Coordinates of C-alpha atoms in Angstrom, one line a residue:
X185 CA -21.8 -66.6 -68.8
X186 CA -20.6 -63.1 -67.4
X187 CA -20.0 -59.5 -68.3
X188 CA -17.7 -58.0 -70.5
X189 CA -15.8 -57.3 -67.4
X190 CA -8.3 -30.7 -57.7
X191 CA -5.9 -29.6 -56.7
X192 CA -3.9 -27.9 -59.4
X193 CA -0.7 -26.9 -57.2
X194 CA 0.2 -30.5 -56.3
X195 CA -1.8 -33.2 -58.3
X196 CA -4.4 -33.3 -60.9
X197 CA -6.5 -36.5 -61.0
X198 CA -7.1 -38.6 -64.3
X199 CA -9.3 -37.7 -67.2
X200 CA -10.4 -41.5 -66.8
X201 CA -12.3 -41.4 -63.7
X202 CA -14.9 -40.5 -65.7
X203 CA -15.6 -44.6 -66.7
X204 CA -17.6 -44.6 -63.2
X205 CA -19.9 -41.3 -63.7
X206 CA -21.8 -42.8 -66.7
X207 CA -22.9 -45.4 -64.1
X208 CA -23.7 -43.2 -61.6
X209 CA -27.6 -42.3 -62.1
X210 CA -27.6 -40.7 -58.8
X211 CA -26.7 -37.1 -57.2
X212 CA -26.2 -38.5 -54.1
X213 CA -22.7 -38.5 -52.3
X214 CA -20.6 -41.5 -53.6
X215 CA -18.4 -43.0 -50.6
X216 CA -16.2 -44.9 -52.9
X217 CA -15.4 -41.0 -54.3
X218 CA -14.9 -40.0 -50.9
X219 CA -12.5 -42.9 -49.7
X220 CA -10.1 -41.9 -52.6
X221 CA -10.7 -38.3 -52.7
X222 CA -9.6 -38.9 -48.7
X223 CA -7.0 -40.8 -49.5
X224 CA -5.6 -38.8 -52.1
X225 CA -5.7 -35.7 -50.4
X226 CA -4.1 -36.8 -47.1
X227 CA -1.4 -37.5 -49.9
X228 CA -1.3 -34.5 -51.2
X229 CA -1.3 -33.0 -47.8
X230 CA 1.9 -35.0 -47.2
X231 CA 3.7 -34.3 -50.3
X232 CA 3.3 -30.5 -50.7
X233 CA 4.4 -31.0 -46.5
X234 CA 7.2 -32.9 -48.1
X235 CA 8.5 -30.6 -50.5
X236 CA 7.9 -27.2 -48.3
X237 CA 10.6 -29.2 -45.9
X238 CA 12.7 -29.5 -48.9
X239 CA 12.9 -26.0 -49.2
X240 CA 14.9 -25.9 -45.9
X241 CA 17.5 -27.2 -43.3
X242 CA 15.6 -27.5 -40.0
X243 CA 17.2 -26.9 -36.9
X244 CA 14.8 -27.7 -34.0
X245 CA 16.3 -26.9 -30.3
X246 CA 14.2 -29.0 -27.7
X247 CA 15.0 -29.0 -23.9
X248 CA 12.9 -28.3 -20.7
X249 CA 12.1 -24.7 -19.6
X250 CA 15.0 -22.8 -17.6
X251 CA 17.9 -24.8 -19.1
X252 CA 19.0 -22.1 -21.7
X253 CA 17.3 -23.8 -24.4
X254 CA 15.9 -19.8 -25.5
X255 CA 18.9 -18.0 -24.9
X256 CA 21.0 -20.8 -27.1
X257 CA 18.8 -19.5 -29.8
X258 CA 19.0 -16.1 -29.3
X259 CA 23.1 -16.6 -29.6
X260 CA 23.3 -18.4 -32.4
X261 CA 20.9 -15.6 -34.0
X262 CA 22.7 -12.8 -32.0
X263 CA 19.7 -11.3 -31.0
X264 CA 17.3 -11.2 -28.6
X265 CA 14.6 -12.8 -30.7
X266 CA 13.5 -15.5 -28.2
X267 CA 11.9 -14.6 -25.1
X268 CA 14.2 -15.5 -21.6
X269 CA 11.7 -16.1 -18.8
X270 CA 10.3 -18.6 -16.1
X271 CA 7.1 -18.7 -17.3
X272 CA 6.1 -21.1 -20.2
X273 CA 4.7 -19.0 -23.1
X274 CA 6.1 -21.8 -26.5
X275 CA 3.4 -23.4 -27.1
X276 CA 4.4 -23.7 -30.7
X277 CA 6.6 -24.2 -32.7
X278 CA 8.3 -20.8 -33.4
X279 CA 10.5 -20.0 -36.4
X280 CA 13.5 -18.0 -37.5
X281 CA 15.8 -18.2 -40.8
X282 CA 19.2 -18.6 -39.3
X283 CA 21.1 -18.4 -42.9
X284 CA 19.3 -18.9 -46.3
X285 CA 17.5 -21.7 -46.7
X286 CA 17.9 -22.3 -42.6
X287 CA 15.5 -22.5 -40.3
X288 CA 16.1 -22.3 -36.4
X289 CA 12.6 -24.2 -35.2
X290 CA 12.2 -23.3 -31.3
X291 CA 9.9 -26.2 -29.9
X292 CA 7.7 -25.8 -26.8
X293 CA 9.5 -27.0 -23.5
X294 CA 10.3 -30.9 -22.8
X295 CA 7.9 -30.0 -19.5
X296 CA 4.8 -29.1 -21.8
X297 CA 1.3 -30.7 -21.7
X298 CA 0.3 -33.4 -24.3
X299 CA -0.6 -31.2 -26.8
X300 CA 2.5 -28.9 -26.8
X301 CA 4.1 -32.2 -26.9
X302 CA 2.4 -33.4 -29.9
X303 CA 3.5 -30.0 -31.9
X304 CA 6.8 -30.4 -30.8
X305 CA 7.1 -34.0 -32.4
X306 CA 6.2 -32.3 -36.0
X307 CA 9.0 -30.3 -35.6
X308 CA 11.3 -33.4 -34.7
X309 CA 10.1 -35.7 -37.4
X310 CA 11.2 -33.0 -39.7
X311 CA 13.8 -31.5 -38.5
X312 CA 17.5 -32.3 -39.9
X313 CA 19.4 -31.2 -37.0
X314 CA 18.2 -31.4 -33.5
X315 CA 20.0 -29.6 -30.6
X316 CA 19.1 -31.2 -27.2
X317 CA 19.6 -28.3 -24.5
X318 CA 20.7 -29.4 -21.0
X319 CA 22.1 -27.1 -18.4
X320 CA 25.4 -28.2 -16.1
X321 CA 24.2 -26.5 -13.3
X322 CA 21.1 -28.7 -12.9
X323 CA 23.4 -31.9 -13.0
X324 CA 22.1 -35.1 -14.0
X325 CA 19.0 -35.8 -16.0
X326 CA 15.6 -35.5 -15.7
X327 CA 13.6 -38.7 -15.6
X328 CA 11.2 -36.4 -18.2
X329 CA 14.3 -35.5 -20.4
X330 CA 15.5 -38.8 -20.9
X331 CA 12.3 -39.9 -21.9
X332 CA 11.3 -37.0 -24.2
X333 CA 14.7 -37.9 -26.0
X334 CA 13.7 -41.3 -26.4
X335 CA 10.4 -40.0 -28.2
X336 CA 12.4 -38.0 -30.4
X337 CA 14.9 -41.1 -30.9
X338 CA 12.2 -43.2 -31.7
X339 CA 10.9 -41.1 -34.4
X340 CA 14.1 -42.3 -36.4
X341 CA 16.7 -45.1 -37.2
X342 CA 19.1 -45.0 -33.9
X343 CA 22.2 -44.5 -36.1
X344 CA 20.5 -42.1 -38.5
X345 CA 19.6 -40.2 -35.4
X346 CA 22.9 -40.2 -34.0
X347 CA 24.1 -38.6 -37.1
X348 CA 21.9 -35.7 -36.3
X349 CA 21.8 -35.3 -32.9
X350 CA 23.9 -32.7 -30.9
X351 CA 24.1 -32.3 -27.2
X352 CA 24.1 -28.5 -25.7
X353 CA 25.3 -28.2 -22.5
X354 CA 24.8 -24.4 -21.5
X355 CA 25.9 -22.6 -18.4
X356 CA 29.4 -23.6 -18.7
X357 CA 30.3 -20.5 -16.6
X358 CA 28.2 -21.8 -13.9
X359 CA 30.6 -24.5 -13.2
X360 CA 34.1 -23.6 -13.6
X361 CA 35.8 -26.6 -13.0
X362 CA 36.9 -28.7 -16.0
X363 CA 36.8 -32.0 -14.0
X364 CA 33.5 -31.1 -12.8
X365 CA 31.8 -30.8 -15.9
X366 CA 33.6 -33.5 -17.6
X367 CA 32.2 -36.1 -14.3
X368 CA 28.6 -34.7 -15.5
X369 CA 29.2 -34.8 -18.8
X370 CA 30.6 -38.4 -19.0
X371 CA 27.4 -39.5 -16.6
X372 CA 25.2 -37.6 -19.1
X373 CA 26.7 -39.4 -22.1
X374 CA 26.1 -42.8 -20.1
X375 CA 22.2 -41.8 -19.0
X376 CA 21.5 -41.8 -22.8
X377 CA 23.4 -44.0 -24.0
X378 CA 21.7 -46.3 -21.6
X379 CA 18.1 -45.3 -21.6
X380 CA 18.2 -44.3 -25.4
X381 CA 20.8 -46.4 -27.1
X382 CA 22.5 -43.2 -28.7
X383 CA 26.2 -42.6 -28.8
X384 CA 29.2 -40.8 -30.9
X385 CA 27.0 -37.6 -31.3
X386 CA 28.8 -34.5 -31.0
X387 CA 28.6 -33.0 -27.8
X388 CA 29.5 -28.4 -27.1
X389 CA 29.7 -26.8 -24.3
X390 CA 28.2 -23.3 -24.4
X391 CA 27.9 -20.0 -22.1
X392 CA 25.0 -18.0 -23.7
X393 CA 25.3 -15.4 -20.8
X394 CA 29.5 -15.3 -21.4
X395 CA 28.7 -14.8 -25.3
X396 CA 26.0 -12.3 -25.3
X397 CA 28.5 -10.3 -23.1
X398 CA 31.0 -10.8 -25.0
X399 CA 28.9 -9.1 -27.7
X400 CA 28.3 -6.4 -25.8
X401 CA 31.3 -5.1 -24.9
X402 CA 33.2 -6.5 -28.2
X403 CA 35.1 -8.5 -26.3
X404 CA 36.7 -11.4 -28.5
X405 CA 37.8 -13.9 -26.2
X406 CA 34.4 -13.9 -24.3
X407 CA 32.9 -15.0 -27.7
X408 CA 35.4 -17.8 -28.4
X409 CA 35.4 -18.7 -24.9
X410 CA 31.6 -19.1 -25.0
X411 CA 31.9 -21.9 -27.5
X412 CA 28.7 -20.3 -29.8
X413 CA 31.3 -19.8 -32.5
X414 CA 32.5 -23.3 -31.9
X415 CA 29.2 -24.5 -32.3
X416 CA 27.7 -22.3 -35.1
X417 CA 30.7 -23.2 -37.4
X418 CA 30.1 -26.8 -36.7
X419 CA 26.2 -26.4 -37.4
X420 CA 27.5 -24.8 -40.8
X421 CA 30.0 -27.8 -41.8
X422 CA 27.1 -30.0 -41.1
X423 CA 24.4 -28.1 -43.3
X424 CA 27.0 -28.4 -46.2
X425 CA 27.2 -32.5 -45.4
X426 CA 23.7 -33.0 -45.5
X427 CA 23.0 -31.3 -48.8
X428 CA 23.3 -34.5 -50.8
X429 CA 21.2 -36.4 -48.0
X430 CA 18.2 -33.9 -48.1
X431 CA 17.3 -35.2 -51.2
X432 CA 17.6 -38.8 -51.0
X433 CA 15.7 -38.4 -47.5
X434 CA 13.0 -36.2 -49.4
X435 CA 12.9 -39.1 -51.5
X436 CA 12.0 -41.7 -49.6
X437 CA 9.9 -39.4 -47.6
X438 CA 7.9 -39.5 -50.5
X439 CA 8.6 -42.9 -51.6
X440 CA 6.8 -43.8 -48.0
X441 CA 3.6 -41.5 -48.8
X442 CA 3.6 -42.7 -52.1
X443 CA 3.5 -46.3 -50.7
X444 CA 0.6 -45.7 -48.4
X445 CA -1.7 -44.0 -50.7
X446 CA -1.1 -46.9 -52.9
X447 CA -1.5 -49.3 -50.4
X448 CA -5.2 -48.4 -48.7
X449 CA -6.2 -47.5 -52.8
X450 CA -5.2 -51.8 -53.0
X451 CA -6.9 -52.3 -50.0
X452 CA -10.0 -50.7 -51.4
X453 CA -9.5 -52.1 -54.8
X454 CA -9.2 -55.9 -53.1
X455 CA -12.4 -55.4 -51.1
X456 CA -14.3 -54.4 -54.6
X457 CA -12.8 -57.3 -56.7
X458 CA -13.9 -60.1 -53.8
X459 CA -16.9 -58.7 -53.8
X460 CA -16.9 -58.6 -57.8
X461 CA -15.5 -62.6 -58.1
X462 CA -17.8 -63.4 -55.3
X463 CA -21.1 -61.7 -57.1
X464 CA -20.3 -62.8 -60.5
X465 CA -20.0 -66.5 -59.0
X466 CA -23.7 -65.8 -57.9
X467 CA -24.7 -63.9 -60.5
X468 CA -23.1 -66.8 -63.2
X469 CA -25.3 -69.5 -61.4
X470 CA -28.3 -67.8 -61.4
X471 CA -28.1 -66.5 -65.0
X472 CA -27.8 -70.3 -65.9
X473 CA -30.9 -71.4 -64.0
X474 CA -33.3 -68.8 -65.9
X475 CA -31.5 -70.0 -69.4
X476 CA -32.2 -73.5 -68.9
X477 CA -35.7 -72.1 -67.3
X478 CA -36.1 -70.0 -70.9
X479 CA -34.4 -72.3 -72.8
X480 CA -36.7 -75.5 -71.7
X481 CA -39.9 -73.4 -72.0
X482 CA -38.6 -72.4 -75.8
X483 CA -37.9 -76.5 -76.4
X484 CA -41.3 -77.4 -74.9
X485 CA -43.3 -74.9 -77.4
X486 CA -41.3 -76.0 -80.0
X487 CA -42.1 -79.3 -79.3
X488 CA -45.7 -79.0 -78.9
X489 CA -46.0 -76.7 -82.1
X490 CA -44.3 -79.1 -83.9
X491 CA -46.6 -82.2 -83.0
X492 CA -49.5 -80.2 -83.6
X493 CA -48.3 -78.9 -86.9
X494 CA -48.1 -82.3 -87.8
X495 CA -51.4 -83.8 -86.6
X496 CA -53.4 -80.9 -88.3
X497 CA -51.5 -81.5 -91.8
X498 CA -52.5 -84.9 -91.0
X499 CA -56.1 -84.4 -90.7
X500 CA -56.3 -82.4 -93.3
X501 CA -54.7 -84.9 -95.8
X502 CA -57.3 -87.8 -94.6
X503 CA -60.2 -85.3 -94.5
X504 CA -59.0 -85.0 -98.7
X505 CA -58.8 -88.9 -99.7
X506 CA -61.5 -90.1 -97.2
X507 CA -62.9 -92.0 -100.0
X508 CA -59.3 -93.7 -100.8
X509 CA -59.5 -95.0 -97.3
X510 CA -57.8 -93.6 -94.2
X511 CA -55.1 -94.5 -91.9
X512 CA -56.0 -96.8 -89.3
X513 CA -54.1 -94.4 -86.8
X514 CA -56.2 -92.0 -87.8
X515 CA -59.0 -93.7 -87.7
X516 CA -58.8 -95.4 -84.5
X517 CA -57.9 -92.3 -82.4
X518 CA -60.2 -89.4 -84.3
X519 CA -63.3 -91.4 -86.2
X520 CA -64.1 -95.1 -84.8
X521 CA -64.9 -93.4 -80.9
X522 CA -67.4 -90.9 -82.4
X523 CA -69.3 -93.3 -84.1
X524 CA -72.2 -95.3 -82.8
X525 CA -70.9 -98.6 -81.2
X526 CA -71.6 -101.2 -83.5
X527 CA -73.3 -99.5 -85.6
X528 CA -71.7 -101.0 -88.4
X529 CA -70.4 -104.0 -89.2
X530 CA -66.7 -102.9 -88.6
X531 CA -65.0 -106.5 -88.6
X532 CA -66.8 -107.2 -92.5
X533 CA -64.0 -104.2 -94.2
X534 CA -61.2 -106.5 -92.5
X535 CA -62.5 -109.9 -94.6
X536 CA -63.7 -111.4 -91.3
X537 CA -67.2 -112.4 -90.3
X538 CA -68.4 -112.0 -87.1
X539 CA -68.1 -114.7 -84.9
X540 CA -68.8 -115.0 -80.9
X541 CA -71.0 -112.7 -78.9
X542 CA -70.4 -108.7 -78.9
X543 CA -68.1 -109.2 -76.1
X544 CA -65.2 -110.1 -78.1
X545 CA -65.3 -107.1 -80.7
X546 CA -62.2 -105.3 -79.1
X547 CA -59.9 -108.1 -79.6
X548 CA -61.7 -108.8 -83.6
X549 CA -60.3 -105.4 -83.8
X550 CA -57.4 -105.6 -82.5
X551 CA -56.8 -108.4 -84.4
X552 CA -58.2 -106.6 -87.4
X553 CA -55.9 -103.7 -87.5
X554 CA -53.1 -105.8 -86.7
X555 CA -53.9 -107.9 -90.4
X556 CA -54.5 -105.1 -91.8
X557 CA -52.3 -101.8 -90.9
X558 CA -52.7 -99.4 -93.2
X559 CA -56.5 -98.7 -94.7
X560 CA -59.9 -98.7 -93.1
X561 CA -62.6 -98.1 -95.9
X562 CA -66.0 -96.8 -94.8
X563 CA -68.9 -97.2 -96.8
X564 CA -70.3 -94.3 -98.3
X565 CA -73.4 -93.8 -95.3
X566 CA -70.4 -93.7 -93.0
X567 CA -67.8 -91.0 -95.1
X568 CA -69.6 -87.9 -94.4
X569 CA -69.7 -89.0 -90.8
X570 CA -66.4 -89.4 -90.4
X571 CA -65.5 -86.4 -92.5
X572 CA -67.1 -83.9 -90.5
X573 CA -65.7 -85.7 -87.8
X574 CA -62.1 -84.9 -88.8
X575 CA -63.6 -81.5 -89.5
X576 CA -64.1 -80.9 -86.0
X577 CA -61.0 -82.3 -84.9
X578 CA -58.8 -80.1 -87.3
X579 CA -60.6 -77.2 -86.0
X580 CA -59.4 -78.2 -82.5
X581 CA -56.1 -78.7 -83.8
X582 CA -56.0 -75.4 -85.6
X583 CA -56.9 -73.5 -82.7
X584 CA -53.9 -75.4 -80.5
X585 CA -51.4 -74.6 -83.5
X586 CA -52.6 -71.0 -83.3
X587 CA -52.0 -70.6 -79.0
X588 CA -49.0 -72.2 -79.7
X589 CA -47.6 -70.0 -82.3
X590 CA -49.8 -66.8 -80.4
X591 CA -47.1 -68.0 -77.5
X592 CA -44.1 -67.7 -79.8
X593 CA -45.1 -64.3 -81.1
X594 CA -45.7 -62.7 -77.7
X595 CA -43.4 -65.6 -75.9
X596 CA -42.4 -63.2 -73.3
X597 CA -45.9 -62.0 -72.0
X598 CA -46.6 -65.8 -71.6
X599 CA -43.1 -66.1 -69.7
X600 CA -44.2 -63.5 -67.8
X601 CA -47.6 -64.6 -67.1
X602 CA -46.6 -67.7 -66.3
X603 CA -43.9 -66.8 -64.0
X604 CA -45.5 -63.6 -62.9
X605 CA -44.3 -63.1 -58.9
X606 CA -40.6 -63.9 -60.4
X607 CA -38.6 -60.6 -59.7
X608 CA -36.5 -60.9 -62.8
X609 CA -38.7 -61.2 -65.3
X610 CA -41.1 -58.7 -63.7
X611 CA -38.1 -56.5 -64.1
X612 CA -37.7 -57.2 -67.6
X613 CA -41.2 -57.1 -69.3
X614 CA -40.6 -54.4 -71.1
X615 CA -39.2 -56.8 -74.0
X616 CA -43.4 -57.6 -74.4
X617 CA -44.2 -55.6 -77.0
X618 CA -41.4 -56.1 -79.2
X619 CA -42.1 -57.7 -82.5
X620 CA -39.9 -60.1 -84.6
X621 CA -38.9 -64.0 -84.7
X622 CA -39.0 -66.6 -81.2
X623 CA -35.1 -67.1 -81.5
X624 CA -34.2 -63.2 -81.7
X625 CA -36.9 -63.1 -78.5
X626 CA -35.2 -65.7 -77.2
X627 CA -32.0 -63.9 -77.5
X628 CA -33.6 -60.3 -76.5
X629 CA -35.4 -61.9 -73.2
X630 CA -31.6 -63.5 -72.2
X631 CA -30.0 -59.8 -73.0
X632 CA -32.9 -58.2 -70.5
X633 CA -32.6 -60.6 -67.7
X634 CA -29.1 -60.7 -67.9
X635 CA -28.6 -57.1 -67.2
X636 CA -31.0 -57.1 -63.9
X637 CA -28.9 -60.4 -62.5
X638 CA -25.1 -58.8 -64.0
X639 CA -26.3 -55.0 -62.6
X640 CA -24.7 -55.2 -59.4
X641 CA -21.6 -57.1 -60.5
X642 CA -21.4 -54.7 -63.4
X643 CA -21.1 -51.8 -61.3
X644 CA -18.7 -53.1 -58.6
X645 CA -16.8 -54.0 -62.3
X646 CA -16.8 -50.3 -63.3
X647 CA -16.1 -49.2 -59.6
X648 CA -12.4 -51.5 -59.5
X649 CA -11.5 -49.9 -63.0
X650 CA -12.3 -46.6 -61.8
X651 CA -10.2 -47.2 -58.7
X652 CA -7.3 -47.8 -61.3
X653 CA -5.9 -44.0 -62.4
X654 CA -6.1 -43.1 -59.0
X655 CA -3.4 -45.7 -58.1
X656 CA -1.9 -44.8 -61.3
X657 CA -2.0 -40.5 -60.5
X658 CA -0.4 -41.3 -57.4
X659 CA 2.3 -43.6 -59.0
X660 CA 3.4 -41.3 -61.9
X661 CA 3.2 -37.7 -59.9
X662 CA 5.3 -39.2 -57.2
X663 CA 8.1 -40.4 -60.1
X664 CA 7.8 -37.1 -61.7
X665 CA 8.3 -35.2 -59.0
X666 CA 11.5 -37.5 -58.0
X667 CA 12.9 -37.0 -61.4
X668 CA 12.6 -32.7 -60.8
X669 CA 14.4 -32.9 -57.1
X670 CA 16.8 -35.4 -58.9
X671 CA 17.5 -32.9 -61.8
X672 CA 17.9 -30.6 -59.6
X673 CA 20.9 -31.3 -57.7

């Protein structure tokens, strides 16, 4: 036996959630509600995150404080929009829209504290292009850069990364010598190649002083000579190239969100239907212990009426023909022990005299009824006797007949009665007063008790089909919103 097992700018949930409110007799907080409604709103977090980053190329420009990492910015914007200072004042992640659709992303210095460390990784997971500022004059490495690139590295495939990755070396006017920067170049190459398994990324050497004076006095080779032209025209071929890749990464960006929603919705929907097998296992067992409970009781009564019935139609045929002569049964187990022993001469109506002392008048009888097994006839001084005799015991038998069938037509008080500090059918009594037939009370009292042992099971039933459009919301708005990016390319 078992049961018949907003937010309107990104996502709108399903009309069917509504299966699990009809169940929910409560105004209290639901925590299933609020695990999905976390769930799906970290989702939808991500995915409007998702498609804001769509909306641009990101170029983030990391690199530690002093190494020209600012005034890179402020020559590829050819302006002095970033601040050029000693001090440390990023500590976020500032933004300026290089061309349209472009976004120069200026991160807080690889030197930070933990936390401007942890803004600056946002702007690296997202980023399409990162710029990696290092300054000749300082010479090799930084133990702190080489591990802050690794982070970065880390947040992506090494090859992917490699794809995107481009090395900065400012202050080329600081040291003049070709072969000089070439040695610090080649050991810089080596250092991360080394310590953060990335290779054949491009690699420009800039002067940010030499191009901003350039500028200034309109000077034309200053500006080629500075190598920002070099590198803006490069940054521009490479915007064009990764076009077509935005939106296959965007994709799968979603693809991954999409995944994970839909993976701790399982993970919730797993829990509820373990807990579902495992209560309808219990619930299955113990439904079939109060049916064959019920179900005996039911058979007993019937049983009892149905012996009774037949006794008191019995008695009341051999109270009628008395005088015809009545069934030894009858006779033997309602009349002969109310009489007087002896009184009269029982053995004479079998054709036997009586022979032997009084001692042996058990086994005359026995032998009697056993000649003679189907009429004892009284004489007339003995009918009325034995008349009113049966009398009496039809009245007993009536009045048994009648509890009996008083049980049947209010079988479930008795149940109850009976089995009164029983939890489940206290539960149920309210079945008592209904009127109609045993086997549609028999049927009614199952229905009752079977709803107190199923409710539990029941609702963790409705609570896995309610976790269902929620897994299916997430599926179909992720796919729809694939199929707009893809028509729009």
């Amino acid at each position: 036996m078992g049961i018949n097992k907003n937010n309107n700018d990104v996502i709108s949930t399903s009309g069917k959630r509504q299966i699990y409110e009809k169940y929910d007799d409560t105004n209290d907080i639901n925590p299933l509600e609020v695990d999905l409604d976390t769930i799906l709103n970290q989702y939808k977090k991500n995915l409007s995150k998702i498609i804001d980053d769509k909306r641009y190329v990101k170029i983030a420009v990391a690199g530690r404080m002093n190494h020209g990492k600012s005034s890179l910015l402020n020559s590829l914007i050819g302006d002095n929009i970033f601040k050029v200072q000693d001090i440390r004042e990023t500590t976020a992640n500032s933004r300026y829209e290089l061309f349209e659709d472009v976004l120069l992303v200026d991160t807080p210095g690889l030197d930070a504290n933990i936390n401007d460390d942890a803004i600056a990784n946002v702007a690296y997971e997202s980023s399409n292009i990162i710029l990696f500022v290092h300054n000749y004059n300082v010479g090799d490495f930084h133990k702190g850069e080489l591990e802050a690139l690794k982070r970065i590295a880390d947040f992506h495939n090494s090859e992917a990364f490699s794809d995107r990755f481009i090395l900065v070396l400012t202050g080329k006017d600081a040291v003049t010598d070709q072969n000089d920067r070439e040695l610090i170049k080649l050991k810089l190459l080596k250092d991360i190649k080394q310590f953060c398994g990335l290779q054949n990324f491009p690699t420009f050497e800039v002067s940010n002083t030499t191009f901003m004076k350039g500028k200034s006095e309109n000077k034309e080779k200053l500006i080629v000579y500075s190598g920002i032209p070099t590198l803006l025209e490069y940054i521009t071929s490479k915007i064009e190239n990764l076009k077509p890749l935005r939106t296959k990464q965007t994709i799968e960006k979603i693809r991954n969100i999409q995944a994970t929603a839909i993976y701790l919705f399982n993970e919730i929907l797993q829990n509820k239907t373990v807990n579902l097998d495992s209560e309808l296992i219990d619930a299955d067992k113990l439904y079939e212990e109060y049916k064959n409970l019920i179900t005996k009781e039911i058979n007993d009564l019937h049983s009892q009426y149905k012996h009774l019935k037949q006794e008191e139609e019995e008695l009341n045929l051999f109270r009628d023909s008395i005088a015809d002569g009545v069934s030894k049964y009858i006779y033997y187990k309602y009349i002969e022990l109310e009489m007087e022993e002896n009184s009269w001469p029982f053995w004479e109506f079998f054709g036997k005299p009586l022979s032997g002392s009084l001692i042996n008048i058990d086994e005359i009888r026995k032998n009697a009824l056993s000649r003679y097994p189907s009429k004892v006839y009284l004489p007339s001084s003995y009918k009325d006797k034995a008349i009113l005799i049966l009398k009496t015991k039809m009245s007993v038998k009536k009045q048994e007949v009648e509890q009996i069938r008083n049980k049947f037509n209010s079988y479930y008080e008795y149940l109850y009665n009976k089995y009164m500090n029983d939890s489940i059918i206290q539960k149920s009594k309210s079945i008592i007063t209904k009127n109609g037939l045993l086997e549609e009370k028999f049927l009614d009292i199952l229905l009752e008790i079977e709803k107190y042992i199923y409710g539990d099971a029941l609702k963790l039933q409705n609570e896995v089909e309610y976790i269902k459009p929620w897994i299916a919301d997430v599926d179909n708005f992720s796919d729809m919103t694939i199929r707009l990016l893809e028509g729009l390319e």
